[in-house]
CSV table of C-alpha atoms in Angstrom, one decimal:
chain,number,residue,atom,x,y,z
A,1,MET,CA,-0.4,0.2,0.2
A,2,ASN,CA,2.8,2.9,0.8
A,3,ARG,CA,4.9,1.3,-2.0
A,4,GLN,CA,1.7,2.0,-4.2
A,5,LEU,CA,1.3,6.1,-2.4
A,6,ARG,CA,4.6,6.7,-3.4
A,7,ASP,CA,4.8,5.5,-7.1
A,8,VAL,CA,1.1,7.9,-7.0
A,9,ALA,CA,3.2,11.2,-5.5
A,10,ARG,CA,6.1,9.5,-7.6
A,11,ALA,CA,3.8,9.4,-10.9
A,12,LEU,CA,2.8,13.4,-9.5
A,13,ARG,CA,6.5,15.7,-9.1
A,14,GLU,CA,7.1,13.9,-12.5
A,15,ALA,CA,3.9,15.3,-14.3
A,16,ARG,CA,4.5,19.1,-11.3
A,17,ASP,CA,8.0,19.2,-13.2
A,18,ALA,CA,6.6,18.3,-16.9
A,19,ILE,CA,4.2,21.0,-16.8
A,20,ASP,CA,6.0,22.9,-14.5
A,21,SER,CA,9.0,22.4,-18.2
A,22,VAL,CA,6.7,24.0,-20.5
A,23,SER,CA,7.6,28.2,-19.9
A,24,ILE,CA,8.7,31.3,-20.9
A,25,ASP,CA,11.0,34.3,-20.0
A,26,ILE,CA,10.2,37.7,-20.1
A,27,GLY,CA,12.7,40.0,-18.8
A,28,HIS,CA,13.2,39.1,-15.3
A,29,TYR,CA,10.3,36.7,-14.8
A,30,HIS,CA,9.7,33.2,-15.4
A,31,ILE,CA,6.2,31.5,-15.9
A,32,SER,CA,6.1,28.2,-16.3
A,33,LEU,CA,2.8,26.6,-17.8
A,34,LEU,CA,1.9,25.9,-13.7
A,35,ASN,CA,2.6,30.0,-12.6
A,36,ALA,CA,-0.4,30.0,-15.3
A,37,LEU,CA,-2.3,26.9,-13.7
A,38,TRP,CA,-1.8,28.2,-10.3
A,39,MET,CA,-3.4,31.6,-10.7
A,40,VAL,CA,-5.8,30.5,-12.8
A,41,PHE,CA,-7.0,28.5,-10.2
A,42,VAL,CA,-6.7,31.1,-7.2
A,43,VAL,CA,-8.5,33.7,-9.0
A,44,LEU,CA,-11.4,31.5,-9.9
A,45,CYS,CA,-11.8,30.2,-6.4
A,46,THR,CA,-11.1,34.1,-5.6
A,47,PHE,CA,-14.1,35.1,-7.1
A,48,TYR,CA,-15.9,32.5,-7.5
A,49,GLY,CA,-15.4,32.8,-3.6
A,50,ALA,CA,-15.9,35.9,-3.1
A,51,ARG,CA,-18.9,35.8,-5.1
A,52,LEU,CA,-20.3,33.6,-2.6
A,53,ALA,CA,-19.5,35.3,0.7
A,54,ALA,CA,-21.3,38.5,-0.8
A,55,ARG,CA,-24.8,36.3,-1.2
A,56,ILE,CA,-24.1,35.3,2.3
A,57,GLY,CA,-23.3,38.2,3.7
A,58,ARG,CA,-26.7,40.3,2.1
A,59,ILE,CA,-28.8,37.8,3.6
A,60,MET,CA,-27.4,38.6,7.3
A,61,VAL,CA,-27.4,42.3,6.7
A,62,ARG,CA,-31.6,42.0,4.8
A,63,ARG,CA,-32.8,39.2,8.6
A,64,VAL,CA,-31.7,42.6,11.1
A,65,SER,CA,-35.0,43.4,11.9
A,66,SER,CA,-33.8,46.5,13.3
A,67,LEU,CA,-31.9,48.9,10.3
A,68,ASP,CA,-34.6,50.1,8.5
A,69,PRO,CA,-34.5,49.4,4.1
A,70,THR,CA,-32.6,52.3,3.3
A,71,GLN,CA,-30.0,51.0,5.9
A,72,LYS,CA,-30.3,47.5,5.1
A,73,VAL,CA,-29.2,49.2,1.4
A,74,LEU,CA,-26.7,51.1,2.2
A,75,THR,CA,-24.8,47.5,4.8
A,76,GLU,CA,-25.2,45.3,2.0
A,77,LYS,CA,-23.2,48.3,-0.9
A,78,LEU,CA,-20.1,48.2,2.2
A,79,VAL,CA,-20.4,44.9,3.0
A,80,THR,CA,-19.8,43.7,-1.0
A,81,LEU,CA,-16.7,46.0,-0.7
A,82,ALA,CA,-15.1,45.2,1.8
A,83,VAL,CA,-15.5,41.4,0.2
A,84,TRP,CA,-14.3,42.2,-3.0
A,85,ALA,CA,-11.3,44.2,-1.2
A,86,LEU,CA,-10.4,41.4,1.0
A,87,ALA,CA,-10.5,39.1,-1.9
A,88,PHE,CA,-8.2,40.9,-3.6
A,89,PHE,CA,-5.9,41.4,-1.6
A,90,THR,CA,-6.2,37.8,0.2
A,91,ALA,CA,-5.6,36.9,-3.7
A,92,ILE,CA,-1.8,39.0,-4.0
A,93,ASP,CA,-1.1,37.1,-1.5
A,94,VAL,CA,-1.5,33.7,-2.3
A,95,LEU,CA,0.1,34.9,-5.3
A,96,GLY,CA,3.3,36.1,-3.7
A,97,ILE,CA,2.2,39.4,-6.1
A,98,SER,CA,4.5,42.3,-4.5
A,99,LEU,CA,2.6,45.2,-3.1
A,100,THR,CA,4.4,46.9,-4.7
A,101,ALA,CA,5.4,45.2,-8.1
A,102,LEU,CA,2.1,47.0,-7.9
A,103,THR,CA,2.6,50.5,-8.2
A,104,VAL,CA,3.1,51.0,-12.1
A,105,PHE,CA,-0.3,50.0,-12.5
A,106,SER,CA,-1.3,51.4,-9.6
A,107,GLY,CA,-0.3,55.0,-11.6
A,108,ALA,CA,-2.5,54.4,-13.8
A,109,PHE,CA,-5.3,53.4,-12.2
A,110,GLY,CA,-5.7,56.2,-11.1
A,111,LEU,CA,-5.3,58.0,-14.6
A,112,ALA,CA,-8.0,55.7,-15.8
A,113,ILE,CA,-10.1,56.9,-12.7
A,114,GLY,CA,-9.3,60.4,-13.4
A,115,PHE,CA,-9.7,60.7,-16.6
A,116,GLY,CA,-11.8,57.7,-17.9
A,117,LEU,CA,-13.0,56.5,-15.3
A,118,GLN,CA,-14.2,59.4,-12.6
A,119,LYS,CA,-18.4,59.7,-14.0
A,120,THR,CA,-18.7,55.7,-12.2
A,121,PHE,CA,-16.1,56.3,-9.9
A,122,GLY,CA,-18.6,60.1,-8.7
A,123,ASN,CA,-21.8,57.8,-9.1
A,124,MET,CA,-21.0,55.0,-7.6
A,125,ILE,CA,-19.7,58.2,-4.2
A,126,ALA,CA,-22.8,59.9,-5.5
A,127,GLY,CA,-24.9,56.9,-4.1
A,128,ILE,CA,-23.4,56.1,-1.0
A,129,ILE,CA,-24.4,59.7,-0.1
A,130,LEU,CA,-27.5,59.0,-1.6
A,131,LEU,CA,-28.0,56.2,1.6
A,132,MET,CA,-26.8,57.8,4.1
A,133,ASP,CA,-28.2,61.0,4.2
A,134,ARG,CA,-31.1,59.3,3.5
A,135,SER,CA,-32.8,61.8,1.5
A,136,ILE,CA,-33.8,59.5,-1.2
A,137,LYS,CA,-35.3,55.7,-0.3
A,138,PRO,CA,-36.3,52.0,-1.8
A,139,GLY,CA,-40.5,52.9,-2.1
A,140,ASP,CA,-40.1,56.8,-2.1
A,141,VAL,CA,-42.0,58.8,-4.6
A,142,VAL,CA,-39.8,61.4,-6.9
A,143,ALA,CA,-39.7,63.9,-9.5
A,144,VAL,CA,-36.0,64.7,-11.4
A,145,SER,CA,-35.9,66.8,-12.8
A,146,ASP,CA,-34.4,65.9,-17.1
A,147,GLY,CA,-34.4,69.2,-18.9
A,148,LYS,CA,-37.6,68.4,-21.5
A,149,GLY,CA,-39.6,67.2,-18.4
A,150,ASN,CA,-40.3,65.8,-15.3
A,151,THR,CA,-39.9,61.9,-15.0
A,152,PHE,CA,-42.5,61.0,-11.9
A,153,GLY,CA,-42.0,56.9,-10.3
A,154,GLU,CA,-41.2,55.5,-6.7
A,155,VAL,CA,-38.0,54.2,-6.6
A,156,LYS,CA,-37.5,50.7,-7.1
A,157,LYS,CA,-33.8,50.4,-6.2
A,158,ILE,CA,-30.4,51.9,-5.3
A,159,GLY,CA,-28.1,50.9,-6.4
A,160,LEU,CA,-23.7,51.8,-7.4
A,161,ARG,CA,-24.1,54.0,-10.1
A,162,ALA,CA,-28.2,54.2,-10.8
A,163,VAL,CA,-31.1,54.9,-9.2
A,164,SER,CA,-34.1,52.9,-10.3
A,165,VAL,CA,-37.3,55.1,-11.0
A,166,THR,CA,-40.5,53.0,-12.5
A,167,THR,CA,-43.4,55.0,-13.5
A,168,ARG,CA,-47.3,54.8,-13.9
A,169,ASP,CA,-46.6,53.3,-17.0
A,170,ASN,CA,-44.4,50.8,-15.9
A,171,ARG,CA,-42.1,52.0,-17.6
A,172,GLU,CA,-38.6,51.5,-15.9
A,173,TYR,CA,-36.0,55.3,-15.5
A,174,LEU,CA,-31.9,54.3,-14.7
A,175,ILE,CA,-30.8,57.4,-13.4
A,176,PRO,CA,-27.5,58.3,-12.3
A,177,ASN,CA,-27.0,59.0,-8.6
A,178,GLU,CA,-25.3,62.1,-9.7
A,179,ILE,CA,-28.4,63.6,-11.6
A,180,LEU,CA,-29.8,63.3,-7.9
A,181,MET,CA,-27.2,64.5,-6.0
A,182,THR,CA,-26.7,68.2,-8.7
A,183,SER,CA,-30.7,68.4,-9.4
A,184,GLN,CA,-33.7,69.8,-8.3
A,185,VAL,CA,-35.8,66.6,-6.7
A,186,GLU,CA,-39.1,66.3,-6.0
A,187,ASN,CA,-39.3,63.7,-2.8
A,188,TRP,CA,-42.8,63.2,-2.5
A,189,SER,CA,-42.8,60.9,0.6
A,190,TYR,CA,-39.6,62.1,2.0
A,191,SER,CA,-41.3,63.0,5.1
A,192,SER,CA,-44.8,61.8,5.0
A,193,ARG,CA,-46.8,60.4,2.3
A,194,GLU,CA,-49.5,63.2,3.0
A,195,VAL,CA,-49.4,64.1,-0.8
A,196,ALA,CA,-51.8,67.0,-1.4
A,197,ILE,CA,-54.0,67.6,-5.0
A,198,SER,CA,-55.6,70.7,-7.2
A,199,ILE,CA,-57.6,70.0,-8.8
A,200,PRO,CA,-58.9,73.2,-10.8
A,201,VAL,CA,-62.9,73.6,-11.8
A,202,GLY,CA,-65.3,76.3,-13.3
A,203,VAL,CA,-69.0,77.0,-12.4
A,204,ALA,CA,-70.8,79.8,-14.2
A,205,TYR,CA,-71.6,83.1,-13.6
A,206,GLY,CA,-75.0,83.0,-11.5
A,207,SER,CA,-74.7,79.8,-10.6
A,208,ASP,CA,-75.2,79.0,-6.2
A,209,ILE,CA,-70.8,79.1,-5.3
A,210,ASP,CA,-72.6,77.4,-2.2
A,211,LEU,CA,-74.3,74.7,-3.4
A,212,ALA,CA,-71.4,74.4,-6.6
A,213,GLU,CA,-68.7,73.4,-3.4
A,214,ARG,CA,-70.7,71.3,-1.4
A,215,LEU,CA,-71.6,68.8,-4.5
A,216,LEU,CA,-67.7,69.3,-5.4
A,217,LEU,CA,-66.9,68.2,-1.8
A,218,GLU,CA,-69.4,65.7,-1.7
A,219,ALA,CA,-67.2,64.1,-5.4
A,220,ALA,CA,-64.0,64.9,-3.5
A,221,ARG,CA,-65.3,62.1,-0.7
A,222,SER,CA,-66.6,59.6,-3.3
A,223,ALA,CA,-62.8,59.1,-4.5
A,224,PRO,CA,-61.9,55.8,-2.6
A,225,ARG,CA,-58.2,57.2,-2.1
A,226,VAL,CA,-59.5,60.7,-0.9
A,227,LEU,CA,-58.1,61.2,2.7
A,228,GLN,CA,-61.2,61.6,4.9
A,229,LYS,CA,-58.6,62.8,7.7
A,230,PRO,CA,-56.9,66.5,6.6
A,231,ALA,CA,-60.3,66.0,5.4
A,232,PRO,CA,-61.3,68.2,0.8
A,233,GLY,CA,-61.5,71.3,1.0
A,234,VAL,CA,-62.3,74.0,-2.0
A,235,LEU,CA,-61.4,77.6,-3.0
A,236,LEU,CA,-62.6,80.2,-4.5
A,237,SER,CA,-59.8,80.8,-7.1
A,238,ALA,CA,-60.8,83.5,-9.3
A,239,PHE,CA,-63.3,85.7,-10.9
A,240,GLY,CA,-62.3,84.0,-14.0
A,241,PRO,CA,-63.1,86.0,-17.9
A,242,SER,CA,-65.2,82.9,-19.0
A,243,ALA,CA,-66.7,81.2,-14.9
A,244,ILE,CA,-65.7,81.1,-11.9
A,245,GLU,CA,-62.9,80.2,-10.6
A,246,MET,CA,-62.7,76.9,-7.7
A,247,GLN,CA,-59.6,74.4,-6.6
A,248,VAL,CA,-60.6,71.4,-4.5
A,249,VAL,CA,-58.4,70.3,-2.5
A,250,CYS,CA,-57.6,66.5,-1.0
A,251,TRP,CA,-55.3,64.4,-0.2
A,252,ILE,CA,-54.2,60.8,-1.0
A,253,ASP,CA,-51.5,59.2,1.5
A,254,ASP,CA,-50.8,56.6,-1.7
A,255,PRO,CA,-48.6,59.0,-4.1
A,256,GLU,CA,-47.0,55.6,-5.4
A,257,MET,CA,-51.1,54.8,-7.5
A,258,GLY,CA,-50.3,57.8,-9.3
A,259,VAL,CA,-52.1,61.4,-8.9
A,260,GLY,CA,-54.5,61.7,-12.0
A,261,ASN,CA,-57.0,58.9,-11.5
A,262,VAL,CA,-58.0,60.5,-8.2
A,263,ARG,CA,-58.7,63.8,-10.8
A,264,SER,CA,-60.3,61.9,-13.0
A,265,GLU,CA,-63.0,60.7,-9.7
A,266,VAL,CA,-63.0,63.7,-8.2
A,267,LEU,CA,-63.4,65.3,-11.1
A,268,LYS,CA,-66.2,62.2,-13.0
A,269,ALA,CA,-68.4,62.9,-9.8
A,270,ALA,CA,-68.9,66.2,-9.8
A,271,TRP,CA,-69.8,66.7,-13.7
A,272,HIS,CA,-72.9,63.8,-12.5
A,273,LEU,CA,-73.2,66.2,-9.9
A,274,PHE,CA,-73.5,69.7,-10.8
A,275,ARG,CA,-76.2,67.8,-13.8
A,276,GLN,CA,-77.8,66.1,-11.1
A,277,GLN,CA,-78.4,70.3,-9.1
A,278,GLY,CA,-78.8,71.9,-12.3
A,279,VAL,CA,-75.1,73.4,-11.5
A,280,GLU,CA,-73.8,74.8,-15.3
A,281,ILE,CA,-70.7,74.1,-15.7
A,282,PRO,CA,-69.9,77.1,-18.5
A,283,PHE,CA,-67.7,76.7,-21.8
A,284,PRO,CA,-65.7,79.9,-22.9
A,285,GLN,CA,-67.5,82.9,-23.4
A,286,SER,CA,-66.5,86.2,-25.4
A,287,ASP,CA,-68.4,89.4,-26.6
A,288,VAL,CA,-67.3,91.6,-29.5
A,289,HIS,CA,-67.7,95.2,-29.9
A,290,LEU,CA,-67.6,96.7,-33.2
A,291,ARG,CA,-66.6,100.7,-34.0
A,292,ASP,CA,-68.7,103.0,-36.4
A,293,SER,CA,-67.0,103.4,-39.7
A,294,ASP,CA,-67.3,104.3,-42.9
A,295,GLY,CA,-66.5,100.4,-44.5
A,296,LEU,CA,-69.2,99.2,-41.6
A,297,ARG,CA,-71.4,101.5,-42.4
A,298,ALA,CA,-71.5,100.9,-46.7
A,299,VAL,CA,-71.7,96.5,-45.5
A,300,ALA,CA,-74.7,97.4,-43.7
A,301,ARG,CA,-76.0,99.4,-47.0
A,302,ILE,CA,-75.3,96.4,-48.7
A,303,LEU,CA,-77.0,93.8,-46.7
A,304,ALA,CA,-80.2,96.2,-46.3
A,305,GLU,CA,-80.8,96.9,-50.3
A,306,ARG,CA,-80.4,92.6,-50.3
A,307,PRO,CA,-82.9,91.1,-51.2
A,308,ALA,CA,-84.5,89.0,-49.4
A,309,THR,CA,-84.9,85.3,-49.6
A,310,ASP,CA,-86.7,82.4,-47.7
């Protein structure tokens, strides 16, 4: 038995020596096939081991009930970065690479960050800052200005590079973290999820505005998503050129569900109540005044001289 083990060990040493004999010299460095295979093995073990460790770390963080969702996301990112940094330096130590040999590489890497990767690292730092100050959290409803309009939706995920915002039509926008740091952002649920909605309504002159106010309040209360506390209100905003302009102010606590459907429900209910109670919704009107002139008199003469026809 011992002889068989010695034979196996001798065969393994011969195979190792045969693989190690296949080599090339680059300057002062001697690279053999055995060393290359060992490096590939260490890199693969480090890569998959770091992925597994990072996943286990994220699972453990998610199970901590004392952290809120934002703190959990931040802790997950920090744990992931720490695991990959530890795996990198462990692999270097196992391969026997001196850190001084990485001086040139670190200088080139610094230049790459300064020129080509500054946006990437800027977004990473901005993402960490957003998670630390908790100004934007997963589940918040935000409106971000992009120069052409506002992207309105719910924050689904805060990554190291971008924030995922899902709109009501199920479109998912990936907004770089730097934009959220440097642009004006409306956070509809930063300190409270209660949001006020203003709905303009016009009634005709001559209408009973007290009756119109009661009907508008009834229409607002009938909408399922409108809160009863704070209670809806009606304001007389202006005497417009064609209508008495009023505003219905109501509150909701689920802005991620959108506001257009609430406006539609309130206006639809107001339309039916106005028709039942005889409150008129006006259409645009204008008075035309004609000044006396020779041309106008000539037209009047021509019309008066024209024979009447059926």
